[in-house]
PDB file of C-alpha atoms in Angstrom:
ATOM      1  CA  UNK Y  15      95.134  69.934  97.578  1.00 89.00           C
ATOM      2  CA  UNK Y  16      94.647  73.304  96.132  1.00 92.00           C
ATOM      3  CA  UNK Y  17      92.290  74.752  94.112  1.00 94.00           C
ATOM      4  CA  UNK Y  18      92.459  78.160  92.207  1.00 94.00           C
ATOM      5  CA  UNK Y  19      89.402  79.553  90.650  1.00 94.00           C
ATOM      6  CA  UNK Y  20      89.036  82.883  88.495  1.00 93.00           C
ATOM      7  CA  UNK Y  21      86.890  84.801  90.685  1.00 91.00           C
ATOM      8  CA  UNK Y  22      84.959  86.568  87.871  1.00 90.00           C
ATOM      9  CA  UNK Y  23      84.429  83.373  85.560  1.00 90.00           C
ATOM     10  CA  UNK Y  24      84.642  80.624  88.008  1.00 89.00           C
ATOM     11  CA  UNK Y  25      87.080  78.931  85.387  1.00 92.00           C
ATOM     12  CA  UNK Y  26      89.513  76.429  87.552  1.00 93.00           C
ATOM     13  CA  UNK Y  27      93.162  78.231  86.797  1.00 95.00           C
ATOM     14  CA  UNK Y  28      95.042  75.445  88.945  1.00 93.00           C
ATOM     15  CA  UNK Y  29      94.151  72.374  90.806  1.00 90.00           C
ATOM     16  CA  UNK Y  30      97.067  70.661  92.768  1.00 89.00           C
ATOM     17  CA  UNK Y  31      97.297  67.138  94.686  1.00 86.00           C
ATOM     18  CA  UNK Y  32      99.507  65.330  96.753  1.00 87.00           C
ATOM     19  CA  UNK Y  33     100.269  62.820  96.749  1.00 83.00           C
ATOM     20  CA  UNK Y  34     100.539  62.743  92.718  1.00 82.00           C
ATOM     21  CA  UNK Y  35     101.604  60.823  89.963  1.00 82.00           C
ATOM     22  CA  UNK Y  36     103.539  61.121  86.769  1.00 83.00           C
ATOM     23  CA  UNK Y  37     101.086  61.485  84.249  1.00 80.00           C
ATOM     24  CA  UNK Y  38     103.577  59.991  81.439  1.00 88.00           C
ATOM     25  CA  UNK Y  39     103.878  56.415  83.749  1.00 89.00           C
ATOM     26  CA  UNK Y  40     100.657  56.492  85.606  1.00 86.00           C
ATOM     27  CA  UNK Y  41     101.027  52.433  86.139  1.00 88.00           C
ATOM     28  CA  UNK Y  42     104.091  53.489  88.060  1.00 91.00           C
ATOM     29  CA  UNK Y  43     102.025  54.938  90.962  1.00 87.00           C
ATOM     30  CA  UNK Y  44      99.436  53.224  93.440  1.00 86.00           C
ATOM     31  CA  UNK Y  45      95.688  53.731  91.876  1.00 83.00           C
ATOM     32  CA  UNK Y  46      94.545  55.564  94.786  1.00 79.00           C
ATOM     33  CA  UNK Y  47      96.935  58.379  93.598  1.00 81.00           C
ATOM     34  CA  UNK Y  48      95.797  58.523  89.874  1.00 81.00           C
ATOM     35  CA  UNK Y  49      92.790  60.603  90.950  1.00 83.00           C
ATOM     36  CA  UNK Y  50      92.211  64.100  91.838  1.00 85.00           C
ATOM     37  CA  UNK Y  51      91.560  64.040  95.662  1.00 87.00           C
ATOM     38  CA  UNK Y  52      90.141  67.628  95.430  1.00 90.00           C
ATOM     39  CA  UNK Y  53      87.182  65.794  93.480  1.00 92.00           C
ATOM     40  CA  UNK Y  54      87.182  62.248  94.966  1.00 91.00           C
ATOM     41  CA  UNK Y  55      88.003  62.990  98.718  1.00 90.00           C
ATOM     42  CA  UNK Y  56      84.878  64.600 100.637  1.00 95.00           C
ATOM     43  CA  UNK Y  57      85.337  66.129 103.881  1.00 96.00           C
ATOM     44  CA  UNK Y  58      83.394  68.145 106.245  1.00 97.00           C
ATOM     45  CA  UNK Y  59      84.092  71.826 105.661  1.00 97.00           C
ATOM     46  CA  UNK Y  60      83.871  72.891 109.181  1.00 96.00           C
ATOM     47  CA  UNK Y  61      83.754  76.633 109.635  1.00 96.00           C
ATOM     48  CA  UNK Y  62      84.145  77.634 105.996  1.00 96.00           C
ATOM     49  CA  UNK Y  63      80.565  76.328 105.560  1.00 97.00           C
ATOM     50  CA  UNK Y  64      79.558  79.697 108.021  1.00 97.00           C
ATOM     51  CA  UNK Y  65      80.111  81.871 104.982  1.00 96.00           C
ATOM     52  CA  UNK Y  66      77.437  80.105 103.095  1.00 97.00           C
ATOM     53  CA  UNK Y  67      75.221  80.031 105.807  1.00 98.00           C
ATOM     54  CA  UNK Y  68      75.344  83.652 106.899  1.00 97.00           C
ATOM     55  CA  UNK Y  69      75.438  84.673 102.959  1.00 96.00           C
ATOM     56  CA  UNK Y  70      72.500  82.888 102.785  1.00 97.00           C
ATOM     57  CA  UNK Y  71      70.696  84.524 105.613  1.00 97.00           C
ATOM     58  CA  UNK Y  72      71.508  88.191 104.338  1.00 96.00           C
ATOM     59  CA  UNK Y  73      70.389  86.990 100.677  1.00 96.00           C
ATOM     60  CA  UNK Y  74      67.046  85.738 102.234  1.00 97.00           C
ATOM     61  CA  UNK Y  75      66.780  89.181 103.850  1.00 97.00           C
ATOM     62  CA  UNK Y  76      66.579  87.495 107.385  1.00 97.00           C
ATOM     63  CA  UNK Y  77      69.834  89.471 108.555  1.00 96.00           C
ATOM     64  CA  UNK Y  78      72.416  92.018 107.837  1.00 91.00           C
ATOM     65  CA  UNK Y  79      76.005  92.491 108.436  1.00 86.00           C
ATOM     66  CA  UNK Y  80      75.111  94.347 111.282  1.00 89.00           C
ATOM     67  CA  UNK Y  81      72.342  92.429 112.665  1.00 94.00           C
ATOM     68  CA  UNK Y  82      73.249  91.785 116.481  1.00 96.00           C
ATOM     69  CA  UNK Y  83      72.837  88.372 118.218  1.00 97.00           C
ATOM     70  CA  UNK Y  84      73.264  87.368 121.725  1.00 98.00           C
ATOM     71  CA  UNK Y  85      75.708  84.704 121.948  1.00 98.00           C
ATOM     72  CA  UNK Y  86      75.496  82.282 125.185  1.00 98.00           C
ATOM     73  CA  UNK Y  87      78.417  80.115 126.528  1.00 98.00           C
ATOM     74  CA  UNK Y  88      76.291  77.374 125.137  1.00 98.00           C
ATOM     75  CA  UNK Y  89      73.694  76.451 122.808  1.00 98.00           C
ATOM     76  CA  UNK Y  90      70.924  73.498 123.527  1.00 98.00           C
ATOM     77  CA  UNK Y  91      70.330  71.706 120.151  1.00 97.00           C
ATOM     78  CA  UNK Y  92      68.209  68.498 120.758  1.00 95.00           C
ATOM     79  CA  UNK Y  93      69.870  66.152 123.014  1.00 96.00           C
ATOM     80  CA  UNK Y  94      73.471  67.893 122.694  1.00 96.00           C
ATOM     81  CA  UNK Y  95      75.074  71.024 123.426  1.00 98.00           C
ATOM     82  CA  UNK Y  96      76.618  73.421 120.843  1.00 98.00           C
ATOM     83  CA  UNK Y  97      79.786  74.896 122.129  1.00 98.00           C
ATOM     84  CA  UNK Y  98      82.373  77.402 120.540  1.00 98.00           C
ATOM     85  CA  UNK Y  99      86.083  76.531 119.913  1.00 96.00           C
ATOM     86  CA  UNK Y 100      86.730  79.175 122.812  1.00 97.00           C
ATOM     87  CA  UNK Y 101      84.999  79.497 126.249  1.00 97.00           C
ATOM     88  CA  UNK Y 102      83.257  82.624 126.627  1.00 98.00           C
ATOM     89  CA  UNK Y 103      80.586  84.715 128.668  1.00 98.00           C
ATOM     90  CA  UNK Y 104      77.495  85.722 126.604  1.00 98.00           C
ATOM     91  CA  UNK Y 105      78.605  87.739 123.799  1.00 98.00           C
ATOM     92  CA  UNK Y 106      76.766  90.448 121.728  1.00 98.00           C
ATOM     93  CA  UNK Y 107      78.283  89.749 118.352  1.00 97.00           C
ATOM     94  CA  UNK Y 108      77.194  91.368 115.012  1.00 96.00           C
ATOM     95  CA  UNK Y 109      76.675  89.076 111.935  1.00 95.00           C
ATOM     96  CA  UNK Y 110      80.263  90.128 111.098  1.00 93.00           C
ATOM     97  CA  UNK Y 111      81.541  89.401 114.542  1.00 96.00           C
ATOM     98  CA  UNK Y 112      80.107  86.062 114.184  1.00 97.00           C
ATOM     99  CA  UNK Y 113      82.282  85.212 111.358  1.00 95.00           C
ATOM    100  CA  UNK Y 114      85.348  87.186 112.719  1.00 96.00           C
ATOM    101  CA  UNK Y 115      85.026  84.990 116.199  1.00 97.00           C
ATOM    102  CA  UNK Y 116      83.974  81.937 114.200  1.00 97.00           C
ATOM    103  CA  UNK Y 117      81.288  81.242 116.496  1.00 98.00           C
ATOM    104  CA  UNK Y 118      79.486  77.842 116.139  1.00 98.00           C
ATOM    105  CA  UNK Y 119      76.820  79.056 118.535  1.00 98.00           C
ATOM    106  CA  UNK Y 120      76.080  82.315 116.637  1.00 98.00           C
ATOM    107  CA  UNK Y 121      75.803  80.512 113.350  1.00 98.00           C
ATOM    108  CA  UNK Y 122      73.572  78.001 114.653  1.00 98.00           C
ATOM    109  CA  UNK Y 123      71.486  80.747 116.338  1.00 98.00           C
ATOM    110  CA  UNK Y 124      71.443  82.836 113.169  1.00 98.00           C
ATOM    111  CA  UNK Y 125      70.369  79.973 111.048  1.00 98.00           C
ATOM    112  CA  UNK Y 126      67.534  79.582 113.203  1.00 98.00           C
ATOM    113  CA  UNK Y 127      65.984  82.202 111.538  1.00 97.00           C
ATOM    114  CA  UNK Y 128      65.525  80.279 108.196  1.00 97.00           C
ATOM    115  CA  UNK Y 129      62.400  79.102 107.378  1.00 94.00           C
ATOM    116  CA  UNK Y 130      61.578  75.356 106.619  1.00 94.00           C
ATOM    117  CA  UNK Y 131      64.201  73.942 103.838  1.00 94.00           C
ATOM    118  CA  UNK Y 132      65.526  77.453 103.129  1.00 97.00           C
ATOM    119  CA  UNK Y 133      69.041  76.529 104.241  1.00 98.00           C
ATOM    120  CA  UNK Y 134      69.193  73.275 102.342  1.00 97.00           C
ATOM    121  CA  UNK Y 135      67.764  75.219  99.099  1.00 97.00           C
ATOM    122  CA  UNK Y 136      70.793  77.617  99.436  1.00 98.00           C
ATOM    123  CA  UNK Y 137      73.059  75.266 100.016  1.00 98.00           C
ATOM    124  CA  UNK Y 138      71.669  73.159  96.988  1.00 97.00           C
ATOM    125  CA  UNK Y 139      71.933  76.196  94.702  1.00 96.00           C
ATOM    126  CA  UNK Y 140      75.723  76.702  95.814  1.00 96.00           C
ATOM    127  CA  UNK Y 141      76.392  73.252  94.460  1.00 96.00           C
ATOM    128  CA  UNK Y 142      76.476  70.968  97.538  1.00 97.00           C
ATOM    129  CA  UNK Y 143      75.349  67.626  97.194  1.00 96.00           C
ATOM    130  CA  UNK Y 144      75.942  67.198  93.643  1.00 94.00           C
ATOM    131  CA  UNK Y 145      78.885  66.724  91.487  1.00 94.00           C
ATOM    132  CA  UNK Y 146      80.331  69.533  89.274  1.00 91.00           C
ATOM    133  CA  UNK Y 147      80.715  67.286  86.419  1.00 87.00           C
ATOM    134  CA  UNK Y 148      83.805  68.967  85.001  1.00 87.00           C
ATOM    135  CA  UNK Y 149      84.934  65.751  83.815  1.00 82.00           C
ATOM    136  CA  UNK Y 150      87.348  64.106  86.692  1.00 81.00           C
ATOM    137  CA  UNK Y 151      87.397  60.559  87.167  1.00 78.00           C
ATOM    138  CA  UNK Y 152      85.826  59.593  90.301  1.00 85.00           C
ATOM    139  CA  UNK Y 153      84.259  63.142  91.561  1.00 91.00           C
ATOM    140  CA  UNK Y 154      82.137  62.567  94.733  1.00 94.00           C
ATOM    141  CA  UNK Y 155      79.148  64.466  95.184  1.00 95.00           C
ATOM    142  CA  UNK Y 156      79.705  64.782  98.676  1.00 96.00           C
ATOM    143  CA  UNK Y 157      76.892  64.616 100.964  1.00 97.00           C
ATOM    144  CA  UNK Y 158      73.991  67.104 101.869  1.00 97.00           C
ATOM    145  CA  UNK Y 159      71.261  65.221 103.726  1.00 97.00           C
ATOM    146  CA  UNK Y 160      67.968  65.491 101.961  1.00 95.00           C
ATOM    147  CA  UNK Y 161      65.248  67.795 103.159  1.00 93.00           C
ATOM    148  CA  UNK Y 162      63.282  64.760 104.326  1.00 93.00           C
ATOM    149  CA  UNK Y 163      66.138  63.988 106.997  1.00 93.00           C
ATOM    150  CA  UNK Y 164      66.423  67.487 108.382  1.00 93.00           C
ATOM    151  CA  UNK Y 165      65.576  68.397 111.936  1.00 94.00           C
ATOM    152  CA  UNK Y 166      66.763  71.385 113.710  1.00 94.00           C
ATOM    153  CA  UNK Y 167      69.389  69.555 115.417  1.00 96.00           C
ATOM    154  CA  UNK Y 168      70.599  68.759 112.347  1.00 97.00           C
ATOM    155  CA  UNK Y 169      70.560  72.191 110.745  1.00 97.00           C
ATOM    156  CA  UNK Y 170      72.528  73.572 113.691  1.00 98.00           C
ATOM    157  CA  UNK Y 171      75.386  71.123 112.837  1.00 98.00           C
ATOM    158  CA  UNK Y 172      75.220  72.015 109.028  1.00 98.00           C
ATOM    159  CA  UNK Y 173      75.256  75.701 109.459  1.00 98.00           C
ATOM    160  CA  UNK Y 174      78.557  75.568 110.938  1.00 98.00           C
ATOM    161  CA  UNK Y 175      80.051  72.731 108.819  1.00 97.00           C
ATOM    162  CA  UNK Y 176      79.444  69.699 110.297  1.00 97.00           C
ATOM    163  CA  UNK Y 177      76.918  66.821 108.944  1.00 97.00           C
ATOM    164  CA  UNK Y 178      77.761  67.619 105.482  1.00 98.00           C
ATOM    165  CA  UNK Y 179      80.715  67.054 103.293  1.00 98.00           C
ATOM    166  CA  UNK Y 180      81.815  68.706  99.929  1.00 97.00           C
ATOM    167  CA  UNK Y 181      84.647  67.972  97.253  1.00 95.00           C
ATOM    168  CA  UNK Y 182      87.462  70.975  97.226  1.00 95.00           C
ATOM    169  CA  UNK Y 183      85.852  72.121  93.855  1.00 94.00           C
ATOM    170  CA  UNK Y 184      82.358  72.250  95.071  1.00 95.00           C
ATOM    171  CA  UNK Y 185      83.513  74.675  98.153  1.00 96.00           C
ATOM    172  CA  UNK Y 186      85.817  76.688  96.125  1.00 95.00           C
ATOM    173  CA  UNK Y 187      82.836  77.088  93.664  1.00 94.00           C
ATOM    174  CA  UNK Y 188      80.477  77.825  96.792  1.00 95.00           C
ATOM    175  CA  UNK Y 189      82.807  80.463  98.069  1.00 95.00           C
ATOM    176  CA  UNK Y 190      83.357  81.913  94.576  1.00 93.00           C
ATOM    177  CA  UNK Y 191      79.833  82.870  94.455  1.00 92.00           C
ATOM    178  CA  UNK Y 192      80.212  84.897  97.042  1.00 90.00           C
ATOM    179  CA  UNK Y 193      83.305  86.421  96.159  1.00 88.00           C
ATOM    180  CA  UNK Y 194      82.238  87.410  92.706  1.00 84.00           C
ATOM    181  CA  UNK Y 195      79.289  89.183  94.182  1.00 77.00           C
ATOM    182  CA  UNK Y 196      76.495  86.476  93.677  1.00 67.00           C
TER     183      UNK Y 196
END
């Protein structure tokens, strides 16, 4: 699927799905192809989520784009170890560098600066975990675990885009919030 949104207004300019169907003869296609995948198929956002996490930290006044982080080769998180997509020694990255390198470790370390419930509140304000209600049949709300379910390990994973799911329009709208200056 593809979503094109007006940066200034948030208006959806185009939404395309594949496979699709002939709107003049919908019965000729499979029922599963008659809805918008951008609205009905939740997915883990992965690294795109890092932009929401780090911009939330900036908005909360916890960091700036020039904040420096020590990024070790791995990061303990509960009974698990977080790795980056690339092997590396200990790195010294700015927040901008964490985004440029797409560092899971740097993002999780930065997210640990949030107070209890802060990241959840920001993600809710971005529209995660609830339907957009733009009128598309079968729209998913995605999945944003409740505040009661959150612990440090879950927050670490959510910070870099795992253990959360979105629909395509939700994520486009959330990123658009940043693109249009908040």
